[in-house]
Structure formats: structure tokens, C-alpha cells
Amino acid sequence: MTVDDTGSGAGADGRVDPPPPSSSLEREDAHAADSGDDPLALRLEQLILGAERRYTPFQAARSAGVSMELASRFWRAMGFADIGQAKALTEADVLALRRLAGLVEAGLLSEAMAVQVARSTGQTTARLAEWQIDSFLEGLTEPPEPGMTRTEVTYPIVELLLPELEEFLVYVWRRQLAASAGRVVQAADDEEMVDRRLAVGFADLVGFTRLTRRMEEEELGELVEAFETTAADLVAARGGRLIKTLGDEVLYVADDAGTAADIALRLVETLSNDETMPELRVGMAFGTVTTRMGDVFGTTVNLASRLTSIAPRDAVLVDSAFAEDLIRSGDAPASEAEAAEEAAAAEKEGEEPPGYRFALQPMWQRPVRGLGVVEPWLLTRRDGGDG
């Protein structure tokens, strides 16, 4: 290639190459023209990622010292779409591959576990990112003047918020990691770290399907958000852990039946005092639960779900193991007759009667699909047992 006095280069065929872009914005516009992407969208992507597109997937895998097969497994686990061999990856993508592969090479993680780490992180952050864009940035980036695009307004907003949101995300993650690690080290044995005995609760809005046919989409979205927010706040405040929300249903766990019972009754009490909310029913079970990627599985979870489907409106049903744990812990009497006898004996001795928080009423045994015959108990709060 020869260089003429204008600084442009001419090839052997006489064509003149254009001069290289003189600024990062021009480079982005050139990349956008090559890839067919919107220039403003590309600038927003570069702002968030903090790096320019430099690598094809093959080049990124080679630079990270990872096989293309393993790199593809990691990317798919993180929820990234296949892009063929488009030049769309950055130094950050290379570094992430190198770190995951390094954990495997050092023997800290198996390859399967590294893929699981990628999948759990990808699924969790994907939902967070969608929420932040849909519910947060959408409200902040309304174009203030005619003719301005949302992307033009979004760029400076993201530029200001990105470092703050990033630091807050790391802070919350560290807090949650510390709490989870604390629960693990308190487990009685290694098996209990994976298969633990927990109280599992499902809370379900009654008649939600009918509501979806009657309510406007925006109104329905506000109702779901209010329900999820109320449930999440109550579960966290009373010492439970929210596992997931499913629109009209929430799944939570607690280390003991007493905590889970208090959460369930507070949910019913709170929503029954809100005229905008449908009625609620809750089902709970206590027993061994398998935990994977932040979710819970097993017969105990299935039983809690089945009890929810047969629970009366604005009521809580629990299984016999749950009732037994409440009785064992002194949170509920074995029967009202026993509670009356204990109160009479305490009064005779001039002592305070046992302070039970909950009452249990046995219901008719009934067959539950896939689980055989179960004996549900109706859970209520005793007078003066507000906890």
C-alpha cells in the first residue's frame, strides 16, 4: 500500500481506501454501518459494556485460551444468543471466559459447576436488567422535546446512573451472599447443605384468571406489582426468603414453621384489608427440600402447592409435619382442649399460661393428586398471639 499526499492509501487495483475514523464516535458509526446496528444503540452498548466490539466468538475464545465448544456452553448458559462469527464481543467477554476457565483449571469448580454458575448468574441478572429497563429507565427517559429519540435521552441518564447502580448491585449481592453463607455453615452436616428441612409456603391470589379478562393491562400490572411488593416486604421483614414470584403466586421458605406461619397470616391479614386486592389462599408444608440455583424442589414443595389449591379463601392450610413443628416449638397447642387445661392449671397455680401464637384445627383427610391422602390443618392466629 502506498500513501498519497492526502494521507489516503491506494491499493493495487487503484481503489482509494477511506481514512481511518478520527474519533470514537466516528468509529462507532463505522461499526454500526458495517453491522447494520443503530449508531446510538451501539454507543449506548459501548457505554454500558465499557469497551468496543473487537472479537468474533472464535477470536474471543482463542484469546481466552478456551475451546470454542466450552465458550459456547458458557455463553448459552449466561443467556446470550448465538451470533455466528459476527464481530460483537469485547475485552470484557474475553476476561469473563478466562476467569471461568481459570476456576475450572485451578480445580475450584468442575466444568459442570462453572456452567451452572454462568446459568444462575445469567438468569438472575437478565430479569433484573429487564425490570430496570421496563420499569425504571422507561420512566426517566421520556423525551423532553419533540424530535428527540429515547436513546438520545437515555445515554446521559445511563452515564450518570451506571456507576451508582453497579455499586449498589455489588453491595446487595455481598449482603445476600453473607446471609446465605451464614445459613450454610450453620447446617448440621454436608447433606443438610443441599437437602434441608424447611417450611415452604405458597400464596396465591384467588380468581386471578378472571381478573386478567376484566382488567386493563396497565391496571393488572399495577395489581401484580403491588402484590409482589407486599409479599416480598413481608417475607423479608419476618425472616423468610422469597424464592420466586409467578404473577399471581409467590413461593417463599423459612427455617422454621413458626416464622413461615407468621408470614402467611400477615399476608392474609394485610391483603384482606386492601379493597383493591383479591382474596388470598396459602398452603404450607414442612420437610426436606432440595435447593438448586436459588430454587427449591421436592415433595415438600409439591405438597405446599397442592394445599394452596384446596385452601379456603383468605385462609391458610398446613400439612401434618408443619403442625407438628409448631406444636414441638411451643408455637401452637396440640389441641384447644389441651390449651384450656394448661390455662386452668396455670391459673390454679397463680402462673402465666403458655403463650401460644397460633391455633390448629384438623380438617378432613383428603386425597391429593400425586401425593396420596393428606391431613390438612387450618392455621389461625390465637387471640393475643400477634407475634
mmCIF file of C-alpha atoms in Angstrom:
data_model
loop_
_atom_site.group_PDB
_atom_site.id
_atom_site.type_symbol
_atom_site.label_atom_id
_atom_site.label_comp_id
_atom_site.label_asym_id
_atom_site.label_seq_id
_atom_site.Cartn_x
_atom_site.Cartn_y
_atom_site.Cartn_z
ATOM 1 C CA MET A 1 0.000 0.000 0.000
ATOM 2 C CA THR A 2 1.279 3.481 -0.918
ATOM 3 C CA VAL A 3 0.316 6.670 0.815
ATOM 4 C CA ASP A 4 -0.504 9.766 -1.279
ATOM 5 C CA ASP A 5 -0.194 13.374 -0.168
ATOM 6 C CA THR A 6 -3.754 13.356 1.230
ATOM 7 C CA GLY A 7 -2.939 10.532 3.588
ATOM 8 C CA SER A 8 -5.252 8.013 1.921
ATOM 9 C CA GLY A 9 -3.969 4.673 0.748
ATOM 10 C CA ALA A 10 -4.434 3.210 -2.746
ATOM 11 C CA GLY A 11 -4.487 -0.496 -3.357
ATOM 12 C CA ALA A 12 -3.143 -2.406 -6.351
ATOM 13 C CA ASP A 13 -6.475 -2.084 -8.131
ATOM 14 C CA GLY A 14 -6.325 1.685 -7.873
ATOM 15 C CA ARG A 15 -9.145 1.981 -5.309
ATOM 16 C CA VAL A 16 -8.579 4.526 -2.583
ATOM 17 C CA ASP A 17 -9.210 3.397 0.991
ATOM 18 C CA PRO A 18 -11.110 5.866 3.205
ATOM 19 C CA PRO A 19 -9.153 7.466 6.001
ATOM 20 C CA PRO A 20 -9.496 5.815 9.393
ATOM 21 C CA PRO A 21 -12.189 7.287 11.667
ATOM 22 C CA SER A 22 -10.752 10.211 13.574
ATOM 23 C CA SER A 23 -12.834 9.821 16.747
ATOM 24 C CA SER A 24 -14.536 7.151 18.831
ATOM 25 C CA LEU A 25 -17.938 8.391 17.652
ATOM 26 C CA GLU A 26 -16.870 8.022 14.029
ATOM 27 C CA ARG A 27 -15.537 4.546 14.781
ATOM 28 C CA GLU A 28 -18.876 3.608 16.336
ATOM 29 C CA ASP A 29 -20.735 4.937 13.313
ATOM 30 C CA ALA A 30 -18.439 2.907 11.085
ATOM 31 C CA HIS A 31 -19.044 -0.238 13.153
ATOM 32 C CA ALA A 32 -22.766 0.436 13.043
ATOM 33 C CA ALA A 33 -22.704 0.819 9.277
ATOM 34 C CA ASP A 34 -20.838 -2.468 8.924
ATOM 35 C CA SER A 35 -23.097 -4.380 11.317
ATOM 36 C CA GLY A 36 -26.404 -2.737 10.451
ATOM 37 C CA ASP A 37 -26.900 -1.591 14.053
ATOM 38 C CA ASP A 38 -28.266 1.799 15.036
ATOM 39 C CA PRO A 39 -25.322 4.131 15.847
ATOM 40 C CA LEU A 40 -26.945 5.497 19.003
ATOM 41 C CA ALA A 41 -27.772 1.973 20.216
ATOM 42 C CA LEU A 42 -24.175 0.979 19.579
ATOM 43 C CA ARG A 43 -22.912 3.949 21.616
ATOM 44 C CA LEU A 44 -25.241 3.000 24.450
ATOM 45 C CA GLU A 45 -23.961 -0.574 24.342
ATOM 46 C CA GLN A 46 -20.341 0.612 24.441
ATOM 47 C CA LEU A 47 -21.121 2.926 27.362
ATOM 48 C CA ILE A 48 -22.635 0.075 29.376
ATOM 49 C CA LEU A 49 -20.028 -2.528 28.453
ATOM 50 C CA GLY A 50 -17.137 -0.088 28.745
ATOM 51 C CA ALA A 51 -15.397 -1.465 25.659
ATOM 52 C CA GLU A 52 -15.670 -1.565 21.883
ATOM 53 C CA ARG A 53 -16.582 -4.600 19.823
ATOM 54 C CA ARG A 54 -13.336 -6.272 18.805
ATOM 55 C CA TYR A 55 -13.740 -10.041 18.588
ATOM 56 C CA THR A 56 -15.714 -12.699 16.843
ATOM 57 C CA PRO A 57 -16.734 -15.579 19.160
ATOM 58 C CA PHE A 58 -13.885 -17.696 17.768
ATOM 59 C CA GLN A 59 -11.340 -14.910 18.340
ATOM 60 C CA ALA A 60 -12.635 -14.302 21.874
ATOM 61 C CA ALA A 61 -12.412 -17.988 22.769
ATOM 62 C CA ARG A 62 -8.889 -18.239 21.343
ATOM 63 C CA SER A 63 -7.764 -15.091 23.194
ATOM 64 C CA ALA A 64 -9.168 -16.511 26.445
ATOM 65 C CA GLY A 65 -7.466 -19.874 25.887
ATOM 66 C CA VAL A 66 -10.823 -21.672 25.907
ATOM 67 C CA SER A 67 -12.193 -24.140 23.393
ATOM 68 C CA MET A 68 -14.979 -22.839 21.173
ATOM 69 C CA GLU A 69 -17.227 -25.623 22.492
ATOM 70 C CA LEU A 70 -16.763 -24.596 26.131
ATOM 71 C CA ALA A 71 -17.080 -20.899 25.302
ATOM 72 C CA SER A 72 -20.404 -21.593 23.566
ATOM 73 C CA ARG A 73 -21.628 -23.529 26.612
ATOM 74 C CA PHE A 74 -20.749 -20.617 28.889
ATOM 75 C CA TRP A 75 -22.390 -18.016 26.636
ATOM 76 C CA ARG A 76 -25.583 -20.019 26.206
ATOM 77 C CA ALA A 77 -25.722 -20.652 29.961
ATOM 78 C CA MET A 78 -25.488 -16.901 30.514
ATOM 79 C CA GLY A 79 -28.429 -16.427 28.146
ATOM 80 C CA PHE A 80 -26.554 -14.908 25.203
ATOM 81 C CA ALA A 81 -27.863 -15.611 21.709
ATOM 82 C CA ASP A 82 -25.727 -17.335 19.081
ATOM 83 C CA ILE A 83 -24.234 -14.658 16.818
ATOM 84 C CA GLY A 84 -22.340 -16.809 14.342
ATOM 85 C CA GLN A 85 -18.955 -15.202 13.763
ATOM 86 C CA ALA A 86 -20.030 -11.565 13.949
ATOM 87 C CA LYS A 87 -17.501 -9.194 15.496
ATOM 88 C CA ALA A 88 -19.591 -8.288 18.560
ATOM 89 C CA LEU A 89 -17.530 -9.258 21.627
ATOM 90 C CA THR A 90 -15.262 -7.144 23.800
ATOM 91 C CA GLU A 91 -12.285 -7.453 26.125
ATOM 92 C CA ALA A 92 -14.764 -7.970 28.978
ATOM 93 C CA ASP A 93 -16.123 -11.088 27.238
ATOM 94 C CA VAL A 94 -12.610 -12.453 26.894
ATOM 95 C CA LEU A 95 -11.852 -11.743 30.554
ATOM 96 C CA ALA A 96 -15.074 -13.429 31.716
ATOM 97 C CA LEU A 97 -14.249 -16.562 29.732
ATOM 98 C CA ARG A 98 -10.701 -16.556 31.096
ATOM 99 C CA ARG A 99 -11.946 -16.260 34.682
ATOM 100 C CA LEU A 100 -14.483 -19.072 34.412
ATOM 101 C CA ALA A 101 -11.997 -21.341 32.683
ATOM 102 C CA GLY A 102 -9.368 -20.409 35.288
ATOM 103 C CA LEU A 103 -11.648 -21.538 38.117
ATOM 104 C CA VAL A 104 -12.019 -24.895 36.378
ATOM 105 C CA GLU A 105 -8.296 -25.244 35.673
ATOM 106 C CA ALA A 106 -7.467 -24.420 39.307
ATOM 107 C CA GLY A 107 -9.810 -27.168 40.486
ATOM 108 C CA LEU A 108 -12.045 -24.730 42.368
ATOM 109 C CA LEU A 109 -15.041 -25.559 40.167
ATOM 110 C CA SER A 110 -15.871 -28.505 37.960
ATOM 111 C CA GLU A 111 -16.769 -27.676 34.388
ATOM 112 C CA ALA A 112 -20.420 -28.521 35.100
ATOM 113 C CA MET A 113 -20.425 -26.253 38.153
ATOM 114 C CA ALA A 114 -18.870 -23.392 36.173
ATOM 115 C CA VAL A 115 -21.670 -23.708 33.618
ATOM 116 C CA GLN A 116 -24.187 -23.701 36.462
ATOM 117 C CA VAL A 117 -22.622 -20.525 37.883
ATOM 118 C CA ALA A 118 -22.922 -18.919 34.452
ATOM 119 C CA ARG A 119 -26.554 -20.010 34.121
ATOM 120 C CA SER A 120 -27.688 -18.886 37.566
ATOM 121 C CA THR A 121 -25.957 -15.521 37.182
ATOM 122 C CA GLY A 122 -27.336 -15.012 33.697
ATOM 123 C CA GLN A 123 -30.920 -15.856 34.640
ATOM 124 C CA THR A 124 -30.895 -13.652 37.730
ATOM 125 C CA THR A 125 -29.306 -10.613 36.109
ATOM 126 C CA ALA A 126 -31.403 -10.933 32.938
ATOM 127 C CA ARG A 127 -34.557 -10.498 34.968
ATOM 128 C CA LEU A 128 -33.025 -7.588 36.873
ATOM 129 C CA ALA A 129 -31.938 -5.878 33.652
ATOM 130 C CA GLU A 130 -35.377 -6.299 32.088
ATOM 131 C CA TRP A 131 -37.042 -4.821 35.172
ATOM 132 C CA GLN A 132 -34.669 -1.857 35.276
ATOM 133 C CA ILE A 133 -35.266 -1.014 31.636
ATOM 134 C CA ASP A 134 -39.029 -1.600 31.662
ATOM 135 C CA SER A 135 -39.914 -0.062 34.989
ATOM 136 C CA PHE A 136 -37.057 2.298 35.803
ATOM 137 C CA LEU A 137 -35.366 3.785 32.771
ATOM 138 C CA GLU A 138 -38.597 3.915 30.796
ATOM 139 C CA GLY A 139 -39.983 6.466 33.217
ATOM 140 C CA LEU A 140 -36.796 8.534 33.266
ATOM 141 C CA THR A 141 -36.161 8.690 29.544
ATOM 142 C CA GLU A 142 -39.357 10.243 28.244
ATOM 143 C CA PRO A 143 -38.121 12.613 25.520
ATOM 144 C CA PRO A 144 -38.377 16.172 26.895
ATOM 145 C CA GLU A 145 -38.532 17.789 23.463
ATOM 146 C CA PRO A 146 -40.191 16.862 20.147
ATOM 147 C CA GLY A 147 -37.768 15.285 17.736
ATOM 148 C CA MET A 148 -35.526 13.738 20.382
ATOM 149 C CA THR A 149 -35.279 9.962 20.436
ATOM 150 C CA ARG A 150 -35.482 7.905 23.596
ATOM 151 C CA THR A 151 -31.930 6.689 23.011
ATOM 152 C CA GLU A 152 -30.610 10.251 22.894
ATOM 153 C CA VAL A 153 -32.155 10.912 26.291
ATOM 154 C CA THR A 154 -31.179 7.505 27.674
ATOM 155 C CA TYR A 155 -27.439 7.897 27.027
ATOM 156 C CA PRO A 156 -26.733 10.707 29.531
ATOM 157 C CA ILE A 157 -29.111 9.163 32.080
ATOM 158 C CA VAL A 158 -27.315 5.804 31.894
ATOM 159 C CA GLU A 159 -23.953 7.557 32.022
ATOM 160 C CA LEU A 160 -24.929 9.116 35.355
ATOM 161 C CA LEU A 161 -26.699 6.113 36.872
ATOM 162 C CA LEU A 162 -24.494 3.232 35.731
ATOM 163 C CA PRO A 163 -21.714 3.515 38.359
ATOM 164 C CA GLU A 164 -24.241 4.024 41.167
ATOM 165 C CA LEU A 165 -26.406 1.065 40.125
ATOM 166 C CA GLU A 166 -23.324 -1.114 39.688
ATOM 167 C CA GLU A 167 -22.040 -0.364 43.188
ATOM 168 C CA PHE A 168 -25.499 -0.921 44.670
ATOM 169 C CA LEU A 169 -25.814 -4.272 42.879
ATOM 170 C CA VAL A 170 -22.476 -5.459 44.281
ATOM 171 C CA TYR A 171 -23.458 -4.270 47.776
ATOM 172 C CA VAL A 172 -26.775 -6.170 47.756
ATOM 173 C CA TRP A 173 -25.115 -9.279 46.306
ATOM 174 C CA ARG A 174 -22.446 -9.280 49.022
ATOM 175 C CA ARG A 175 -25.118 -8.871 51.709
ATOM 176 C CA GLN A 176 -27.161 -11.749 50.303
ATOM 177 C CA LEU A 177 -24.013 -13.873 49.891
ATOM 178 C CA ALA A 178 -23.048 -13.275 53.522
ATOM 179 C CA ALA A 179 -26.522 -14.263 54.726
ATOM 180 C CA SER A 180 -26.572 -17.399 52.579
ATOM 181 C CA ALA A 181 -23.070 -18.404 53.658
ATOM 182 C CA GLY A 182 -24.105 -17.985 57.283
ATOM 183 C CA ARG A 183 -27.012 -20.378 56.804
ATOM 184 C CA VAL A 184 -24.768 -22.950 55.148
ATOM 185 C CA VAL A 185 -22.094 -23.003 57.849
ATOM 186 C CA GLN A 186 -24.801 -23.498 60.475
ATOM 187 C CA ALA A 187 -26.067 -26.634 58.718
ATOM 188 C CA ALA A 188 -25.719 -29.762 60.814
ATOM 189 C CA ASP A 189 -23.906 -31.787 58.142
ATOM 190 C CA ASP A 190 -22.887 -31.737 54.494
ATOM 191 C CA GLU A 191 -26.127 -33.339 53.330
ATOM 192 C CA GLU A 192 -28.169 -30.638 55.051
ATOM 193 C CA MET A 193 -26.365 -28.011 52.976
ATOM 194 C CA VAL A 194 -28.199 -29.306 49.875
ATOM 195 C CA ASP A 195 -31.189 -31.240 51.244
ATOM 196 C CA ARG A 196 -32.508 -29.175 54.145
ATOM 197 C CA ARG A 197 -35.629 -29.236 56.289
ATOM 198 C CA LEU A 198 -37.528 -26.034 55.589
ATOM 199 C CA ALA A 199 -41.008 -24.608 55.841
ATOM 200 C CA VAL A 200 -42.322 -23.923 52.344
ATOM 201 C CA GLY A 201 -45.210 -21.559 51.623
ATOM 202 C CA PHE A 202 -47.234 -20.756 48.508
ATOM 203 C CA ALA A 203 -49.505 -17.701 48.496
ATOM 204 C CA ASP A 204 -51.969 -17.485 45.614
ATOM 205 C CA LEU A 205 -54.411 -14.772 44.540
ATOM 206 C CA VAL A 206 -57.939 -16.168 44.126
ATOM 207 C CA GLY A 207 -59.669 -15.672 40.763
ATOM 208 C CA PHE A 208 -56.655 -14.148 39.045
ATOM 209 C CA THR A 209 -57.514 -15.677 35.649
ATOM 210 C CA ARG A 210 -60.922 -13.970 35.696
ATOM 211 C CA LEU A 211 -59.245 -10.692 36.616
ATOM 212 C CA THR A 212 -56.994 -10.870 33.554
ATOM 213 C CA ARG A 213 -60.106 -10.879 31.357
ATOM 214 C CA ARG A 214 -61.732 -7.905 33.106
ATOM 215 C CA MET A 215 -58.856 -5.540 33.861
ATOM 216 C CA GLU A 216 -56.805 -3.363 31.550
ATOM 217 C CA GLU A 217 -53.192 -4.451 31.091
ATOM 218 C CA GLU A 218 -51.753 -1.457 32.942
ATOM 219 C CA GLU A 219 -54.192 -1.914 35.829
ATOM 220 C CA LEU A 220 -53.399 -5.623 36.013
ATOM 221 C CA GLY A 221 -49.673 -4.891 36.009
ATOM 222 C CA GLU A 222 -50.083 -2.478 38.901
ATOM 223 C CA LEU A 223 -52.029 -5.082 40.891
ATOM 224 C CA VAL A 224 -49.380 -7.758 40.321
ATOM 225 C CA GLU A 225 -46.591 -5.342 41.255
ATOM 226 C CA ALA A 226 -48.420 -4.323 44.439
ATOM 227 C CA PHE A 227 -48.959 -7.978 45.398
ATOM 228 C CA GLU A 228 -45.351 -8.958 44.729
ATOM 229 C CA THR A 229 -44.018 -5.908 46.578
ATOM 230 C CA THR A 230 -46.236 -6.523 49.608
ATOM 231 C CA ALA A 231 -45.311 -10.208 49.707
ATOM 232 C CA ALA A 232 -41.584 -9.576 49.251
ATOM 233 C CA ASP A 233 -41.512 -6.949 52.009
ATOM 234 C CA LEU A 234 -43.440 -9.124 54.483
ATOM 235 C CA VAL A 235 -41.384 -12.230 53.779
ATOM 236 C CA ALA A 236 -38.085 -10.374 54.202
ATOM 237 C CA ALA A 237 -39.180 -8.404 57.268
ATOM 238 C CA ARG A 238 -40.332 -11.520 59.160
ATOM 239 C CA GLY A 239 -37.196 -13.556 58.425
ATOM 240 C CA GLY A 240 -38.255 -15.659 55.451
ATOM 241 C CA ARG A 241 -36.711 -15.885 51.983
ATOM 242 C CA LEU A 242 -38.628 -15.153 48.808
ATOM 243 C CA ILE A 243 -37.800 -17.818 46.222
ATOM 244 C CA LYS A 244 -39.794 -16.527 43.263
ATOM 245 C CA THR A 245 -42.912 -14.719 42.140
ATOM 246 C CA LEU A 246 -45.220 -16.012 39.422
ATOM 247 C CA GLY A 247 -47.556 -13.085 38.877
ATOM 248 C CA ASP A 248 -50.480 -14.247 40.987
ATOM 249 C CA GLU A 249 -48.402 -16.516 43.233
ATOM 250 C CA VAL A 250 -45.348 -16.247 45.457
ATOM 251 C CA LEU A 251 -43.140 -19.025 46.805
ATOM 252 C CA TYR A 252 -41.155 -18.499 49.999
ATOM 253 C CA VAL A 253 -39.296 -20.559 52.585
ATOM 254 C CA ALA A 254 -38.345 -20.182 56.237
ATOM 255 C CA ASP A 255 -36.085 -22.132 58.555
ATOM 256 C CA ASP A 256 -38.895 -22.961 60.966
ATOM 257 C CA ALA A 257 -42.653 -23.374 60.875
ATOM 258 C CA GLY A 258 -43.313 -20.526 63.303
ATOM 259 C CA THR A 259 -41.693 -17.947 61.023
ATOM 260 C CA ALA A 260 -43.488 -19.268 57.947
ATOM 261 C CA ALA A 261 -46.829 -19.300 59.804
ATOM 262 C CA ASP A 262 -46.452 -15.685 60.882
ATOM 263 C CA ILE A 263 -45.639 -14.644 57.302
ATOM 264 C CA ALA A 264 -48.660 -16.500 55.890
ATOM 265 C CA LEU A 265 -51.131 -14.988 58.329
ATOM 266 C CA ARG A 266 -49.700 -11.495 57.914
ATOM 267 C CA LEU A 267 -50.083 -11.828 54.138
ATOM 268 C CA VAL A 268 -53.745 -12.790 54.530
ATOM 269 C CA GLU A 269 -54.363 -10.030 57.083
ATOM 270 C CA THR A 270 -52.631 -7.350 55.003
ATOM 271 C CA LEU A 271 -54.309 -8.174 51.706
ATOM 272 C CA SER A 272 -57.765 -8.633 53.250
ATOM 273 C CA ASN A 273 -57.537 -5.021 54.456
ATOM 274 C CA ASP A 274 -56.807 -3.811 50.920
ATOM 275 C CA GLU A 275 -60.008 -3.407 48.901
ATOM 276 C CA THR A 276 -58.093 -3.384 45.616
ATOM 277 C CA MET A 277 -56.690 -6.872 46.223
ATOM 278 C CA PRO A 278 -58.371 -10.216 45.503
ATOM 279 C CA GLU A 279 -58.707 -12.796 48.248
ATOM 280 C CA LEU A 280 -55.672 -14.889 49.117
ATOM 281 C CA ARG A 281 -55.107 -18.508 49.969
ATOM 282 C CA VAL A 282 -51.929 -20.014 51.378
ATOM 283 C CA GLY A 283 -50.630 -23.581 51.586
ATOM 284 C CA MET A 284 -47.579 -24.625 53.612
ATOM 285 C CA ALA A 285 -45.625 -27.795 54.275
ATOM 286 C CA PHE A 286 -42.565 -28.654 56.354
ATOM 287 C CA GLY A 287 -39.907 -31.160 55.398
ATOM 288 C CA THR A 288 -36.838 -31.941 53.320
ATOM 289 C CA VAL A 289 -36.251 -29.594 50.396
ATOM 290 C CA THR A 290 -33.668 -29.773 47.632
ATOM 291 C CA THR A 291 -32.155 -26.408 46.692
ATOM 292 C CA ARG A 292 -30.714 -25.723 43.254
ATOM 293 C CA MET A 293 -29.733 -22.371 41.718
ATOM 294 C CA GLY A 294 -31.776 -20.443 44.261
ATOM 295 C CA ASP A 295 -34.920 -22.523 43.677
ATOM 296 C CA VAL A 296 -36.436 -25.291 45.795
ATOM 297 C CA PHE A 297 -37.723 -28.691 44.719
ATOM 298 C CA GLY A 298 -39.140 -31.879 46.151
ATOM 299 C CA THR A 299 -42.220 -33.463 47.676
ATOM 300 C CA THR A 300 -42.499 -30.790 50.375
ATOM 301 C CA VAL A 301 -42.724 -28.060 47.728
ATOM 302 C CA ASN A 302 -45.300 -30.044 45.740
ATOM 303 C CA LEU A 303 -47.392 -30.629 48.855
ATOM 304 C CA ALA A 304 -47.407 -26.926 49.744
ATOM 305 C CA SER A 305 -48.574 -26.136 46.211
ATOM 306 C CA ARG A 306 -51.383 -28.727 46.387
ATOM 307 C CA LEU A 307 -52.540 -27.413 49.778
ATOM 308 C CA THR A 308 -52.759 -23.937 48.269
ATOM 309 C CA SER A 309 -55.143 -25.185 45.586
ATOM 310 C CA ILE A 310 -57.583 -26.601 48.180
ATOM 311 C CA ALA A 311 -57.238 -23.859 50.826
ATOM 312 C CA PRO A 312 -60.351 -21.770 51.594
ATOM 313 C CA ARG A 313 -60.342 -18.100 50.614
ATOM 314 C CA ASP A 314 -58.358 -15.846 52.960
ATOM 315 C CA ALA A 315 -57.178 -18.912 54.875
ATOM 316 C CA VAL A 316 -54.019 -20.924 55.472
ATOM 317 C CA LEU A 317 -53.701 -24.718 55.258
ATOM 318 C CA VAL A 318 -50.648 -26.615 56.527
ATOM 319 C CA ASP A 319 -49.625 -30.270 56.441
ATOM 320 C CA SER A 320 -49.254 -32.513 59.499
ATOM 321 C CA ALA A 321 -45.447 -32.142 59.620
ATOM 322 C CA PHE A 322 -45.859 -28.368 59.719
ATOM 323 C CA ALA A 323 -48.422 -28.661 62.520
ATOM 324 C CA GLU A 324 -46.105 -30.982 64.460
ATOM 325 C CA ASP A 325 -43.236 -28.496 64.229
ATOM 326 C CA LEU A 326 -45.455 -25.701 65.570
ATOM 327 C CA ILE A 327 -46.525 -27.928 68.474
ATOM 328 C CA ARG A 328 -42.947 -29.042 69.188
ATOM 329 C CA SER A 329 -41.670 -25.455 69.260
ATOM 330 C CA GLY A 330 -44.470 -24.324 71.585
ATOM 331 C CA ASP A 331 -45.999 -22.009 68.979
ATOM 332 C CA ALA A 332 -49.302 -23.907 68.954
ATOM 333 C CA PRO A 333 -51.073 -26.327 71.312
ATOM 334 C CA ALA A 334 -51.757 -29.904 70.279
ATOM 335 C CA SER A 335 -55.470 -29.151 70.757
ATOM 336 C CA GLU A 336 -57.690 -26.440 72.151
ATOM 337 C CA ALA A 337 -58.759 -28.817 74.924
ATOM 338 C CA GLU A 338 -55.115 -29.199 75.989
ATOM 339 C CA ALA A 339 -54.622 -25.424 75.849
ATOM 340 C CA ALA A 340 -57.682 -24.928 78.084
ATOM 341 C CA GLU A 341 -56.376 -27.494 80.587
ATOM 342 C CA GLU A 342 -52.964 -25.834 80.685
ATOM 343 C CA ALA A 343 -54.542 -22.399 81.185
ATOM 344 C CA ALA A 344 -56.715 -23.709 84.043
ATOM 345 C CA ALA A 345 -53.733 -25.387 85.711
ATOM 346 C CA ALA A 346 -51.625 -22.236 85.389
ATOM 347 C CA GLU A 347 -54.390 -20.101 86.847
ATOM 348 C CA LYS A 348 -54.741 -22.501 89.768
ATOM 349 C CA GLU A 349 -51.019 -22.213 90.488
ATOM 350 C CA GLY A 350 -51.049 -18.449 90.027
ATOM 351 C CA GLU A 351 -48.796 -18.707 86.961
ATOM 352 C CA GLU A 352 -48.962 -17.339 83.436
ATOM 353 C CA PRO A 353 -50.495 -19.790 80.927
ATOM 354 C CA PRO A 354 -48.427 -20.838 77.882
ATOM 355 C CA GLY A 355 -48.298 -18.059 75.293
ATOM 356 C CA TYR A 356 -49.294 -19.863 72.118
ATOM 357 C CA ARG A 357 -49.195 -17.749 68.965
ATOM 358 C CA PHE A 358 -51.202 -19.993 66.652
ATOM 359 C CA ALA A 359 -54.170 -22.334 66.663
ATOM 360 C CA LEU A 360 -54.518 -25.516 64.603
ATOM 361 C CA GLN A 361 -57.784 -27.088 63.543
ATOM 362 C CA PRO A 362 -57.651 -30.544 61.886
ATOM 363 C CA MET A 363 -59.567 -30.780 58.608
ATOM 364 C CA TRP A 364 -60.972 -33.807 56.823
ATOM 365 C CA GLN A 365 -58.358 -36.079 55.304
ATOM 366 C CA ARG A 366 -58.473 -35.988 51.545
ATOM 367 C CA PRO A 367 -56.620 -37.424 48.557
ATOM 368 C CA VAL A 368 -54.230 -35.022 46.855
ATOM 369 C CA ARG A 369 -53.210 -35.680 43.276
ATOM 370 C CA GLY A 370 -49.799 -37.334 43.134
ATOM 371 C CA LEU A 371 -49.293 -37.319 46.902
ATOM 372 C CA GLY A 372 -51.884 -39.732 48.295
ATOM 373 C CA VAL A 373 -54.066 -38.939 51.294
ATOM 374 C CA VAL A 374 -53.069 -35.893 53.357
ATOM 375 C CA GLU A 375 -54.406 -34.413 56.576
ATOM 376 C CA PRO A 376 -54.554 -30.623 56.259
ATOM 377 C CA TRP A 377 -54.753 -28.345 59.275
ATOM 378 C CA LEU A 378 -56.349 -24.909 59.255
ATOM 379 C CA LEU A 379 -53.921 -22.389 60.742
ATOM 380 C CA THR A 380 -55.196 -19.283 62.540
ATOM 381 C CA ARG A 381 -53.758 -16.727 64.921
ATOM 382 C CA ARG A 382 -54.763 -17.040 68.568
ATOM 383 C CA ASP A 383 -56.148 -14.055 70.416
ATOM 384 C CA GLY A 384 -53.213 -12.023 71.695
ATOM 385 C CA GLY A 385 -50.828 -14.053 69.512
ATOM 386 C CA ASP A 386 -49.921 -11.327 67.056
ATOM 387 C CA GLY A 387 -46.216 -12.073 67.473
#
